[in-house]
Short mmCIF file of C-alpha atoms and ligand atoms in Angstrom, two decimals:
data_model
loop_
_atom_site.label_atom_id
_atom_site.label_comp_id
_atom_site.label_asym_id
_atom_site.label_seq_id
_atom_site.Cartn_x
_atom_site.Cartn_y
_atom_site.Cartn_z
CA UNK A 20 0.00 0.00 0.00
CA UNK A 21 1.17 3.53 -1.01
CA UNK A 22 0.96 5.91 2.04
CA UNK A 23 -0.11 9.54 0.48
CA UNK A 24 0.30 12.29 2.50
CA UNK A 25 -1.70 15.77 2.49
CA UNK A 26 -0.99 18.49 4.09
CA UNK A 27 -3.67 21.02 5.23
CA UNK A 28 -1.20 23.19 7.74
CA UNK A 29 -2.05 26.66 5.31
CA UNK A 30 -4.47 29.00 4.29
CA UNK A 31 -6.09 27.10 1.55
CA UNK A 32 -8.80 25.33 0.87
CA UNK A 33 -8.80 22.21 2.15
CA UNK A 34 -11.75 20.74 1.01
CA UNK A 35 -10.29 18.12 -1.07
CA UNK A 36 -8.26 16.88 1.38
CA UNK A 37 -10.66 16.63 4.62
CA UNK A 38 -12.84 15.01 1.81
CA UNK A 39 -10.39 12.49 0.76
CA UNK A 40 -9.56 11.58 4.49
CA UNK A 41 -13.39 10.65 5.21
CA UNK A 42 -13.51 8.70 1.84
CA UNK A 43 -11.12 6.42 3.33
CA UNK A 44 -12.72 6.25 6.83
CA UNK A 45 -16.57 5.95 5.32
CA UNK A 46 -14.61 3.13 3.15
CA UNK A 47 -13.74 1.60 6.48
CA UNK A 48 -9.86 2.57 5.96
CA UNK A 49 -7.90 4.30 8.47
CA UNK A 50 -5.89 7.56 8.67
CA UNK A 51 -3.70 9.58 10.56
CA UNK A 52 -4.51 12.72 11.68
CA UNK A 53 -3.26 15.69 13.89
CA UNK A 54 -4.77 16.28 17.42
CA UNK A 55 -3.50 19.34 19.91
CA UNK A 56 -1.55 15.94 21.58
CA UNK A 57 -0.20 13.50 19.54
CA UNK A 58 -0.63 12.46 15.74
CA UNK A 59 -3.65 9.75 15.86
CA UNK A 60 -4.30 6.64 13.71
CA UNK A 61 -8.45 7.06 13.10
CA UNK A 62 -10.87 4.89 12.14
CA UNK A 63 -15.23 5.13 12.43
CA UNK A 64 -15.27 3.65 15.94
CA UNK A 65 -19.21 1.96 14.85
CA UNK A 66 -17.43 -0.23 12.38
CA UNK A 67 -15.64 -3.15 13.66
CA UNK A 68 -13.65 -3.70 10.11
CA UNK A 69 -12.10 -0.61 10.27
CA UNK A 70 -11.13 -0.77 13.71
CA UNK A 71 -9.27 -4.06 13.41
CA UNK A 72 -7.03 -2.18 10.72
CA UNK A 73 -6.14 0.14 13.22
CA UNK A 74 -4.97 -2.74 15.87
CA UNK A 75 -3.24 -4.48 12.51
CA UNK A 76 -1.36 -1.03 10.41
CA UNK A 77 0.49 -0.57 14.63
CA UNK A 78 0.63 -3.71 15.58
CA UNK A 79 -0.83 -3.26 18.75
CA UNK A 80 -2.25 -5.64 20.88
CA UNK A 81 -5.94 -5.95 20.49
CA UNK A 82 -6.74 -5.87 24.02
CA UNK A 83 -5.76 -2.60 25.08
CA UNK A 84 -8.66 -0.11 24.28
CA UNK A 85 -9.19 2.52 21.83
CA UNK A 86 -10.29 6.12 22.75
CA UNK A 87 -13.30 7.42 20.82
CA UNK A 88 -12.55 11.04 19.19
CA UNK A 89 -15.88 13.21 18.73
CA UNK A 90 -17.06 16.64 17.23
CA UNK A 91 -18.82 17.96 19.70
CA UNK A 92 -19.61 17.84 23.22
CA UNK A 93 -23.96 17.07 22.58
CA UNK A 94 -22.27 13.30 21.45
CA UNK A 95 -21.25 11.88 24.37
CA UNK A 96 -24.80 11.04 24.96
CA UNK A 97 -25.42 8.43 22.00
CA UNK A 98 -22.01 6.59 23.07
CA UNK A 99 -21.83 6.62 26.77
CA UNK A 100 -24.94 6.69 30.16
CA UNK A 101 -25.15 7.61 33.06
CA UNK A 102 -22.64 11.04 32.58
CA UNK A 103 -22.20 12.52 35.86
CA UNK A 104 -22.77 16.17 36.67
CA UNK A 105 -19.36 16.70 37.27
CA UNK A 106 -18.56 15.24 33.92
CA UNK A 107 -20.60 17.79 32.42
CA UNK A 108 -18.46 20.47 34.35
CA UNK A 109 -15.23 18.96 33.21
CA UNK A 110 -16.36 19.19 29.50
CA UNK A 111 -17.73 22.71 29.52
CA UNK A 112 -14.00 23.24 31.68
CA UNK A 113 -11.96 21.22 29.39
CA UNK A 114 -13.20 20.37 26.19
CA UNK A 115 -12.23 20.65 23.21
CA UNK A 116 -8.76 19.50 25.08
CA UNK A 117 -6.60 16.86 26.43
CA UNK A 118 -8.81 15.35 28.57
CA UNK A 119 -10.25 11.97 27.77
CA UNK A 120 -13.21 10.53 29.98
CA UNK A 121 -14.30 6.98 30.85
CA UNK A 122 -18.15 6.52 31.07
CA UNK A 123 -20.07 3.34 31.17
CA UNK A 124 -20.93 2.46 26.94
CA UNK A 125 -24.13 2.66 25.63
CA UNK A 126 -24.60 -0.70 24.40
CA UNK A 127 -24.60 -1.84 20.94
CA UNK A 128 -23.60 1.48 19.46
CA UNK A 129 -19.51 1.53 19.31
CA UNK A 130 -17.77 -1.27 18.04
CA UNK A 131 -17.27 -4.02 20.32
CA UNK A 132 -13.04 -4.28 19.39
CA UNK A 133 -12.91 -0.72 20.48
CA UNK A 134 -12.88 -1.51 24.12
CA UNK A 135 -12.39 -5.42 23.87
CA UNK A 136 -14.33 -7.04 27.28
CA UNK A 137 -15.15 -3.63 28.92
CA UNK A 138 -18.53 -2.20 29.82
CA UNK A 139 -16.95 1.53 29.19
CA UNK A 140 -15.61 3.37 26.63
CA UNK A 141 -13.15 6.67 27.06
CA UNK A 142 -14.31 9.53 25.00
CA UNK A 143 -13.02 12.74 24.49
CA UNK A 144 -13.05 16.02 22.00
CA UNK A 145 -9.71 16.83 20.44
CA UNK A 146 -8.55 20.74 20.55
CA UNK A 147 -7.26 21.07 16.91
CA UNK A 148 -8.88 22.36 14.02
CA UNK A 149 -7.88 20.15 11.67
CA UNK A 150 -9.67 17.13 13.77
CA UNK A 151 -12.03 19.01 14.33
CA UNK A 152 -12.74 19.50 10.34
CA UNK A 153 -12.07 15.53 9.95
CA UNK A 154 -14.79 15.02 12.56
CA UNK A 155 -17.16 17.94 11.10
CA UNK A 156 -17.08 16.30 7.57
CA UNK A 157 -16.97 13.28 8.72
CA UNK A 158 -20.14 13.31 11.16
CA UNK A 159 -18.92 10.21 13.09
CA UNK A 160 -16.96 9.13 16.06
CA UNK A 161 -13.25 7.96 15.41
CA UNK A 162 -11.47 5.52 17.38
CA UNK A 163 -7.48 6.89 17.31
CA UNK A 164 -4.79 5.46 19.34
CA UNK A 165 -1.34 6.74 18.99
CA UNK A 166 -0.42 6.59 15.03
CA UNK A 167 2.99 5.19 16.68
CA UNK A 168 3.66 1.81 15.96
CA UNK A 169 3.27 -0.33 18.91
CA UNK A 170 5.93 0.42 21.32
CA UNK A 171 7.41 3.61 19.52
CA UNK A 172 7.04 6.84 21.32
CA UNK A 173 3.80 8.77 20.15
CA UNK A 174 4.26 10.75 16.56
CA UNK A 175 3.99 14.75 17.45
CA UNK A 176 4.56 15.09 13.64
CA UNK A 177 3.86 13.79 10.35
CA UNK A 178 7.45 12.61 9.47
CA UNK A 179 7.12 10.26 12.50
CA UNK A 180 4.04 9.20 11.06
CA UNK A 181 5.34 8.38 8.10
CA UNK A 182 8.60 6.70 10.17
CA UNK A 183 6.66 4.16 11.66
CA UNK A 184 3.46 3.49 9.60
CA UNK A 185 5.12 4.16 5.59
CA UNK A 186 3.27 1.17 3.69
CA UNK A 187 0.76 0.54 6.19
CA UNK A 188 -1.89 3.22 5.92
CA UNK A 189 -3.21 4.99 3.14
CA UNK A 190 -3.17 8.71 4.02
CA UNK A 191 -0.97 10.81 6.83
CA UNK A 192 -2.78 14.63 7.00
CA UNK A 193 -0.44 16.67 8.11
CA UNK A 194 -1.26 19.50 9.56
CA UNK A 195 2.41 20.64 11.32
CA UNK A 196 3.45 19.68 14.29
CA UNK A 197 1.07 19.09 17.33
CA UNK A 198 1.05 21.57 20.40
CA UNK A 199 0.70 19.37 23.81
CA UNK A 200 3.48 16.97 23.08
CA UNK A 201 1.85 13.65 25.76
CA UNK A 202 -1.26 12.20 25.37
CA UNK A 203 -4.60 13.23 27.04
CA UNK A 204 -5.25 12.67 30.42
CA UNK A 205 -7.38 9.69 31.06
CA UNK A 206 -9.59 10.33 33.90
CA UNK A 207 -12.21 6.89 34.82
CA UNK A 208 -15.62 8.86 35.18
CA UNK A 209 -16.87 5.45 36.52
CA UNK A 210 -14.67 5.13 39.88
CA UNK A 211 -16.01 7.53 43.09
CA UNK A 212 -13.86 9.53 43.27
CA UNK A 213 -12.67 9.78 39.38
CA UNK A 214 -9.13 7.89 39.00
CA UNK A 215 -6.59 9.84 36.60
CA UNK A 216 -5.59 6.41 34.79
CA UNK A 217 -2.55 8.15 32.47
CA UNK A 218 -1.60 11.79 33.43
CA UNK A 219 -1.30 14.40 30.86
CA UNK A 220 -1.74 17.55 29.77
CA UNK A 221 -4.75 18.13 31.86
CA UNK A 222 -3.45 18.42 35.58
CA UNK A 223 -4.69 17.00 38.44
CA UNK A 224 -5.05 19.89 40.13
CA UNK A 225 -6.84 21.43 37.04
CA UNK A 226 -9.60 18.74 37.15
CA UNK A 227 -9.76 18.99 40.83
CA UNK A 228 -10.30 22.64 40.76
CA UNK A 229 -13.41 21.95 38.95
CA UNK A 230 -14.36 18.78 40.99
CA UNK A 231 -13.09 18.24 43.71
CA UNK A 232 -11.15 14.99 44.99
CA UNK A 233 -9.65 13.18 42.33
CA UNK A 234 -7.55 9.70 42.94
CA UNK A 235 -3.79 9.25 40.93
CA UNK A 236 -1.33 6.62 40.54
CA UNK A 237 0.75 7.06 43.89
CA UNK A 238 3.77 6.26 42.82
CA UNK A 239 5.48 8.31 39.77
CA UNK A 240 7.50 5.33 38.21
CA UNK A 241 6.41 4.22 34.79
CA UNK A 242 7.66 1.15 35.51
CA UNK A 243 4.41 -1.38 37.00
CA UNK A 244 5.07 -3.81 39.36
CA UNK A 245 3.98 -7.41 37.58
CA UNK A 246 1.26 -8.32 40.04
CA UNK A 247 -0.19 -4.90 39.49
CA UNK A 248 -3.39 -4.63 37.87
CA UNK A 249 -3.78 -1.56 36.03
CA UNK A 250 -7.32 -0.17 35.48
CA UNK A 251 -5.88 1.50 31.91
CA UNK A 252 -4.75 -1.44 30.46
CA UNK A 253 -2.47 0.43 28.10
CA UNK A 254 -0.36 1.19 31.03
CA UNK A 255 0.75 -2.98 31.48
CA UNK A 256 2.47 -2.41 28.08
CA UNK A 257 6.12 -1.70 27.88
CA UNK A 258 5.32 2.36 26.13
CA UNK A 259 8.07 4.37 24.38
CA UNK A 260 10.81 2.39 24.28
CA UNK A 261 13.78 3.94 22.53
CA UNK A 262 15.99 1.41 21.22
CA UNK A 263 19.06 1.70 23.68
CA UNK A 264 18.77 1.59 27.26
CA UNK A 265 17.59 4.95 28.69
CA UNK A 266 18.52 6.22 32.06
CA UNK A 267 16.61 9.32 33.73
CA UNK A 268 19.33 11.45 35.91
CA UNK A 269 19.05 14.60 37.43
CA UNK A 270 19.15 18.15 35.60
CA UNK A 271 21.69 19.23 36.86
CA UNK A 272 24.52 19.95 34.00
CA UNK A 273 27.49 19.12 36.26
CA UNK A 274 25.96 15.26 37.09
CA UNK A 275 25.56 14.80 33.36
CA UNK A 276 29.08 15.63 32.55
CA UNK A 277 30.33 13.18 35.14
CA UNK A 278 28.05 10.73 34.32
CA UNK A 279 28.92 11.33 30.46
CA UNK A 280 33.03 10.46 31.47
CA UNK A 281 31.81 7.89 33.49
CA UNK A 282 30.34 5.78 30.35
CA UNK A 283 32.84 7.01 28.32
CA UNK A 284 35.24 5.12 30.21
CA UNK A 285 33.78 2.04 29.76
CA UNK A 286 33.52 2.68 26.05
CA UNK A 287 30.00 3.79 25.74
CA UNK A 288 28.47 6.11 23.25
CA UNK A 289 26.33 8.58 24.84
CA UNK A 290 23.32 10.53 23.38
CA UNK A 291 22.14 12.73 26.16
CA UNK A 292 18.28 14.60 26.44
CA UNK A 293 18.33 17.82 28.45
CA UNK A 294 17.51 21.88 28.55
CA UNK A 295 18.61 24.45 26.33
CA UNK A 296 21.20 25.85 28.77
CA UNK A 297 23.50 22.95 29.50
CA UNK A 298 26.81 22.46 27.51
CA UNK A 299 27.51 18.96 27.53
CA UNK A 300 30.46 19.29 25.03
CA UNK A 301 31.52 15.50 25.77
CA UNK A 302 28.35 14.17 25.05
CA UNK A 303 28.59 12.29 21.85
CA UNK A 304 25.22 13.59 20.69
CA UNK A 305 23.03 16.16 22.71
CA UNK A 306 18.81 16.83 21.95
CA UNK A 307 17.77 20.19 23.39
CA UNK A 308 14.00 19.74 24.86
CA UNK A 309 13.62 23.77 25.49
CA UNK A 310 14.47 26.07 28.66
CA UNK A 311 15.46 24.25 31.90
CA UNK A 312 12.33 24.05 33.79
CA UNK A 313 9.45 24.57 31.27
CA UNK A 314 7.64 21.66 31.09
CA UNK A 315 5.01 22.89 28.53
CA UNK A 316 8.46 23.12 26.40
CA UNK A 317 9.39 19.86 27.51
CA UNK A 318 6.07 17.57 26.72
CA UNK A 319 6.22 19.19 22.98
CA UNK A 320 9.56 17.82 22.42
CA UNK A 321 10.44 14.87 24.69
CA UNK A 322 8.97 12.59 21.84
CA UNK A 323 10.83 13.98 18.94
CA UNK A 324 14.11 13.71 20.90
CA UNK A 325 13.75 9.84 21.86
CA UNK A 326 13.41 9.57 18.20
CA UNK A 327 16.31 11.65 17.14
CA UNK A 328 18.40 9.09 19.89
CA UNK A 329 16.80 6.24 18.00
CA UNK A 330 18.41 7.39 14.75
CA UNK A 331 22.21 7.39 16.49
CA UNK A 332 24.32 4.41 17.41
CA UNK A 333 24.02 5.76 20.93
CA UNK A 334 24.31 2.49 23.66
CA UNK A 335 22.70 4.52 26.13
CA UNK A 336 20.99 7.29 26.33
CA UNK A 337 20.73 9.95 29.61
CA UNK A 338 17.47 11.82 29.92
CA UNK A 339 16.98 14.99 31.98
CA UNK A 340 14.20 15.03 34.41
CA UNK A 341 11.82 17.16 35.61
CA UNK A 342 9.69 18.43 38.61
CA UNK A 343 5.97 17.32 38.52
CA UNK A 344 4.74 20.68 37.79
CA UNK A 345 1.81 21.31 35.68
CA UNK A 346 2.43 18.85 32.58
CA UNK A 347 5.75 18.16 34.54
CA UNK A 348 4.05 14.77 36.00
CA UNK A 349 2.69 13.90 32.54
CA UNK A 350 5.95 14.30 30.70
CA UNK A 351 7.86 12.67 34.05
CA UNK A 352 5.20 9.33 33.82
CA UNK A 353 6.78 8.97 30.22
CA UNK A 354 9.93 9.50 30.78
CA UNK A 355 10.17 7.01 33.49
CA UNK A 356 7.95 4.57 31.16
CA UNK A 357 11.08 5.04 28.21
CA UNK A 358 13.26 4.09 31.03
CA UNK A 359 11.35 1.29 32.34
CA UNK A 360 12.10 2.79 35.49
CA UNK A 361 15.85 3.06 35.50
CA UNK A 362 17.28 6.11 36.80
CA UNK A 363 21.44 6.71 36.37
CA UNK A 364 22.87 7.55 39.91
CA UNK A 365 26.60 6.48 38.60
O1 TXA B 423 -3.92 12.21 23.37
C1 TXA B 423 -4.38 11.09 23.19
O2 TXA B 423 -5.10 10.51 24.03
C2 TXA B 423 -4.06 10.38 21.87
C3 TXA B 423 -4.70 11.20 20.74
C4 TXA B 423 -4.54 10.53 19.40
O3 TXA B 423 -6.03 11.44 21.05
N1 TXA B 423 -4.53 9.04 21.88
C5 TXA B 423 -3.92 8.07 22.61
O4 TXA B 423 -4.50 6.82 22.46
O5 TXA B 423 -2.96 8.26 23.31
P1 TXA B 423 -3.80 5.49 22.94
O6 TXA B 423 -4.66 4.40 22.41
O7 TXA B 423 -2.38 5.48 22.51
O8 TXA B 423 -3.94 5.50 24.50
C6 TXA B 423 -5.21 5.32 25.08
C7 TXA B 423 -5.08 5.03 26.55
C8 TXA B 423 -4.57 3.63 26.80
O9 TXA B 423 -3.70 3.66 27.91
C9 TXA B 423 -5.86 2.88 27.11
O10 TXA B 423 -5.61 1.75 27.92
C10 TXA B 423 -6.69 3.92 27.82
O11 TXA B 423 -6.36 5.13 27.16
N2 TXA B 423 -8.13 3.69 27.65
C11 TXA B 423 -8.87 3.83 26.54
N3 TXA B 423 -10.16 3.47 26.74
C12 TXA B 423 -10.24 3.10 28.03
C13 TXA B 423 -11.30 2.59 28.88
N4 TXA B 423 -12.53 2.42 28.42
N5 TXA B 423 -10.99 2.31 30.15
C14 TXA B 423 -9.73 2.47 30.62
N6 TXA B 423 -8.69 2.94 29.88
C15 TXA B 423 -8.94 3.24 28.62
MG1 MG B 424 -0.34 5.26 22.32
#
């Protein structure tokens, strides 16, 4: 399969091109698509056809569920019941944004291998014009993971797109590259209080400032113990795994150095992630992630840079941390996830 790529990130008329997209989906193909997150591999969530392409074009294990992408928030009616108040308040908060909610399904109207053996179904309304013209023309609700290929760190372009899926998938739109940088927050609507299943760019504190108490994962390592049974099942999954080992050590430009010497001396190569500001001149490769301490900066290139570390011959590969402010814990939870949990203490 050829994969065609359009881009709609200018002032024309796109017409063709959102047409062309639904096409495809109405056909039961799939496509990738921007969101204000990550890039996401769609497909009409009511047809079960089209969402078994999606599980087969990532290779992605068909038991981890799907969430459902709509226009608008009137929707969440036909797909989900019993919506609490306080989901109501989120949306009008929230939405359109990264915030994606579990409710209890609606039976019989969303494709069963959307959320394979569960009752509910995570929903949420994408901030980005260009899904949001997909979904407009497209009157329908899309099921889009990741457009990552199982395993690979989430595409916040069209390039990675086109990296991991090329052959696979018949049309990338590209609309530029996505503003969030992590996936949505997952927040179960179902559990009293609401459980934040993945953090992202929606904060805890944000959604408890409109609802109150909120539960979260206590502990910040991405890493899950075996015996642990997480309620989002995409967290069991080993996520965004560069291909060397990566370690996450402390930002603190002097530690880096050392560390850097330190593997140098056994013979390692080193790629290193950090800020703007440090000069890690013995580093053999260094990928800048914006201004020491911005997280927003951070989550929008965290991705791009495990990729960039993917195309060296790095054998390891030192990632900066962060504090847990704002999107901070988001972009932490991934980081840690990469590193399976390692951290480098020399
Ligand atoms: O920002 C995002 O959320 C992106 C863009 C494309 O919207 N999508 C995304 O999808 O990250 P995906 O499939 O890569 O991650 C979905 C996560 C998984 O961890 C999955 O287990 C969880 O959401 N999830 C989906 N439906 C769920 C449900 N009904 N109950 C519990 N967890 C659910
Ligand atoms: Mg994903």
């Amino acid at each position: 399969m050829e994969t065609e790529i359009v881009s709609v990130d200018n002032d024309m008329d796109n017409s063709v091109s959102y047409q062309r997209a639904v096409d495809i989906l109405k056909d039961g193909g799939v496509v990738a698509f921007p969101t204000e997150t990550v890039y996401g591999l769609g497909a009409l969530a009511t047809d079960a056809d089209a969402v078994q392409r999606i599980f087969e074009a990532k290779g992605r294990p068909s038991d981890n569920p799907l969430i459902v992408h709509i226009g608008k928030i009137e929707d969440v009616a036909q797909y989900a019941v019993d919506v609490p108040e306080s989901a109501e308040d989120l949306m009008d908060a929230f939405w359109p944004g990264p915030l994606t909610l579990v409710f209890h399904k609606r039976p019989g109207v969303i494709a069963e291998n959307v959320t394979p053996g569960f009752d509910t179904v995570g929903l949420r309304m994408p901030d980005h014009p260009v899904a949001l013209q997909l979904l407009r023309t497209l009157d329908g609700p899309l099921a889009a993971p990741s457009a990552n290929r199982s395993g690979k760190p989430s595409p916040t372009e069209a390039a990675h797109v086109l990296t991991d899926l090329n052959g696979r998938i018949p049309l990338i739109v590209d609309g530029g590259r996505t503003g969030v940088g992590v996936e949505s927050t997952v927040l179960d609507m179902t559990a009293n209080p609401p459980e934040i299943l993945r953090p992202g760019g929606v904060t805890r504190e944000m959604i408890a400032g409109v609802i109150g108490p909120v539960r979260a994962e206590s502990k910040e390592s991405g890493a899950l113990d075996d015996e642990e049974a997480p309620r989002a099942p995409g967290m069991k999954y080993m996520h965004y795994a560069p291909e060397s080992p990566l370690f996450v050590i402390q930002p603190d430009e002097s530690a880096i150095r050392e560390a850097v010497r330190q593997l140098h001396s056994e013979g390692k190569k080193v790629a290193v992630i950090g800020p703007d500001e440090f000069d890690i001149a013995e580093a053999d490769w260094y990928f800048r992630v914006g201004p020491l301490h911005d997280n927003e900066a951070m989550a929008v290139n965290l991705y791009g840079a495990i990729r960039q570390c993917d195309l060296t011959d790095a054998d390891l590969i030192l990632a900066a941390g962060t504090d847990h402010e704002g999107v901070g814990a988001a972009v932490m939870n991934r980081l840690l996830k990469a590193a399976d949990g390692k951290r480098f203490d020399g």
